[in-house]
Short mmCIF file of C-alpha atoms in Angstrom, two decimals:
data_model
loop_
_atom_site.label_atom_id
_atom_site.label_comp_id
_atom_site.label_asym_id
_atom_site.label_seq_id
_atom_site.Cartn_x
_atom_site.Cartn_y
_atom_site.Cartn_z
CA UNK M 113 -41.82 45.00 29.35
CA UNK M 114 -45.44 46.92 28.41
CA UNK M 115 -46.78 45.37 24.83
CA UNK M 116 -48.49 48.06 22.90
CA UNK M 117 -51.98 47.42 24.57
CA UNK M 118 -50.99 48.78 27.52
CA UNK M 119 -49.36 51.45 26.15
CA UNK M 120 -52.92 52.16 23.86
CA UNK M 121 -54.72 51.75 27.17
CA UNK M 122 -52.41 54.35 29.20
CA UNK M 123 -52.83 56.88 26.47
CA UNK M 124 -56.39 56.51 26.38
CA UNK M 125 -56.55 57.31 30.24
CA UNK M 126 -54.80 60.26 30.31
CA UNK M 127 -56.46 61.61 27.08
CA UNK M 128 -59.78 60.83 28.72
CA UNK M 129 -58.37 62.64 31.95
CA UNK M 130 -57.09 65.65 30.82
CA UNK M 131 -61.07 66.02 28.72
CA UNK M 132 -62.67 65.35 32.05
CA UNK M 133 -60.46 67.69 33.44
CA UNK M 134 -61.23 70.41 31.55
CA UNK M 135 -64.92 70.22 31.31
CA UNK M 136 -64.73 69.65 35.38
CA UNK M 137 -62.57 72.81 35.94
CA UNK M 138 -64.65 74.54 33.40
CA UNK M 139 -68.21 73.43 35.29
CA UNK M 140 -66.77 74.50 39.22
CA UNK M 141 -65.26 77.48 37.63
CA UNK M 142 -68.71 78.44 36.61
CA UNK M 143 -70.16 77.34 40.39
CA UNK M 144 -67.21 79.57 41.85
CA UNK M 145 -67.96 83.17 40.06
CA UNK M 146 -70.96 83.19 42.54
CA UNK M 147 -67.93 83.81 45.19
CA UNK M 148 -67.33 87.86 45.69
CA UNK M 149 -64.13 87.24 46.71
CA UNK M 150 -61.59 87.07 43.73
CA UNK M 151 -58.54 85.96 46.02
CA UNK M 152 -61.17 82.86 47.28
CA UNK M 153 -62.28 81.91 43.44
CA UNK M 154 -59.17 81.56 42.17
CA UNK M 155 -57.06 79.63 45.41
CA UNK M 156 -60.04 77.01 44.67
CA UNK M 157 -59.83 76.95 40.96
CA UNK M 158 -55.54 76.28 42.21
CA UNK M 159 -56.53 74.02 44.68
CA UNK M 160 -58.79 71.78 41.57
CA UNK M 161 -55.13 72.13 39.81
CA UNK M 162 -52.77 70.52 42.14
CA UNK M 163 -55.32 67.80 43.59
CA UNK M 164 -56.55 66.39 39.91
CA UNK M 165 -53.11 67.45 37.72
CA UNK M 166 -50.19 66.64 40.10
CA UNK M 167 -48.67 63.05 39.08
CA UNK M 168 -46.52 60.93 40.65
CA UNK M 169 -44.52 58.18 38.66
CA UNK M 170 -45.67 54.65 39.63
CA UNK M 171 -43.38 52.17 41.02
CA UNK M 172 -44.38 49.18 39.42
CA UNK M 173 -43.94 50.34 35.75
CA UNK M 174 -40.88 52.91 35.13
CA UNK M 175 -41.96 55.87 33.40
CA UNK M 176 -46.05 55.66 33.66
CA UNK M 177 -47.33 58.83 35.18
CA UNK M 178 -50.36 58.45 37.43
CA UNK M 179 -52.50 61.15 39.39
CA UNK M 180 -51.37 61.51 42.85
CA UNK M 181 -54.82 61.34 45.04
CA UNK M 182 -55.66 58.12 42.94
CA UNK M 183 -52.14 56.54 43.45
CA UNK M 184 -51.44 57.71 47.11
CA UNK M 185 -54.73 56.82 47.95
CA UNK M 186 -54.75 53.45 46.91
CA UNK M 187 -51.80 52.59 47.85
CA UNK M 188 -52.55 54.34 51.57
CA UNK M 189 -55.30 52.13 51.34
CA UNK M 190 -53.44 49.02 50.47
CA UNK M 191 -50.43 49.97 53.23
CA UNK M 192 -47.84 51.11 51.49
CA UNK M 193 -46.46 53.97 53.28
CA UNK M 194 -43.65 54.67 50.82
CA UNK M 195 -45.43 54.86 47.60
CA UNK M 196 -48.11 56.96 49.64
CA UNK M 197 -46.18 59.21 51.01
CA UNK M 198 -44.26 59.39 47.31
CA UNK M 199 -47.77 61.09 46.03
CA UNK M 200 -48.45 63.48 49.03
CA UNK M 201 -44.81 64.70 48.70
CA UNK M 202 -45.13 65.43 44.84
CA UNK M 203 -48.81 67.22 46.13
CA UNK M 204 -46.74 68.81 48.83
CA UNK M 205 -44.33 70.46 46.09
CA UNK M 206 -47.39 71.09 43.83
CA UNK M 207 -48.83 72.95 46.39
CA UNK M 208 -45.67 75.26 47.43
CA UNK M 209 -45.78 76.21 43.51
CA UNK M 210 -49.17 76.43 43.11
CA UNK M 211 -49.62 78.78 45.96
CA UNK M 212 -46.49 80.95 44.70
CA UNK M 213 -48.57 81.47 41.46
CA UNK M 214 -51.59 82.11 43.26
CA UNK M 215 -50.27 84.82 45.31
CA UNK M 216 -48.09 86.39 42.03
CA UNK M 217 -51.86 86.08 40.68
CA UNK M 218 -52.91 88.39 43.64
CA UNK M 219 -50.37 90.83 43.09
CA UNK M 220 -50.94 90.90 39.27
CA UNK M 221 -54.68 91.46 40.58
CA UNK M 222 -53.83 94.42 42.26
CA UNK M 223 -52.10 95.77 40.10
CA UNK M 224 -54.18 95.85 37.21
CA UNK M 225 -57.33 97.25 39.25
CA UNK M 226 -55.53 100.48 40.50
#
C-alpha cells in the first residue's frame, strides 16, 4: 500500500508537470509562428501533445499514471520489453487520435479561410 507521502509526492509531480507543460508548449508555440506553413505549426504543436501528455499506467503501483517517453524509456533502458512497449503502444494510440484532430483541424482551417 502507498502512505500519504507518496501520494503528496505524486501529486506534486504531476502538478509541477502539467505547469511545465504549459509554459513549454506556450514558449515553442511562440518559436513555431515563425513557420509560414499553418498545417506544419500546428502537427508540431500535436506532436509536443502526444510525446509530453500521453500516460501510461505503471506496473509497479496500480493506478499511478506516468508520462510515456519517461516510463518507456526507462524501462527500454532497463530491458523490459513489456512495460516498454506498454508506453509506445499508448503513444501509438495517442498518435492515431492526435493526428485525426490535426487533420479535422485542417479541414476546420479551410473552411474558415474561404
Amino acid at each position: 500500500m502507498i502512505d500519504n507521502d507518496a501520494q503528496l509526492a505524486y501529486g506534486i509531480f504531476w502538478a509541477l508537470y502539467a505547469v511545465s507543460f504549459v509554459v513549454f508548449f506556450y514558449m515553442m508555440s511562440r518559436l513555431f509562428r515563425v513557420l509560414p506553413i499553418y498545417g506544419l505549426r500546428t502537427l508540431l504543436q500535436a506532436v509536443l501533445v502526444v510525446v509530453l501528455l500521453t500516460p501510461v499506467e505503471s506496473i509497479d503501483v496500480s493506478g499511478w499514471w506516468v508520462p510515456a517517453w519517461l516510463y518507456g524509456g526507462y524501462e527500454l533502458i532497463l530491458g523490459d520489453a513489456d512495460a516498454s512497449g506498454k508506453a509506445i503502444m499508448n503513444l501509438g494510440i495517442a498518435t492515431l487520435v492526435m493526428l485525426l484532430v490535426w487533420l479535422l483541424d485542417l479541414v476546420r482551417y479551410r473552411l474558415v479561410k474561404r
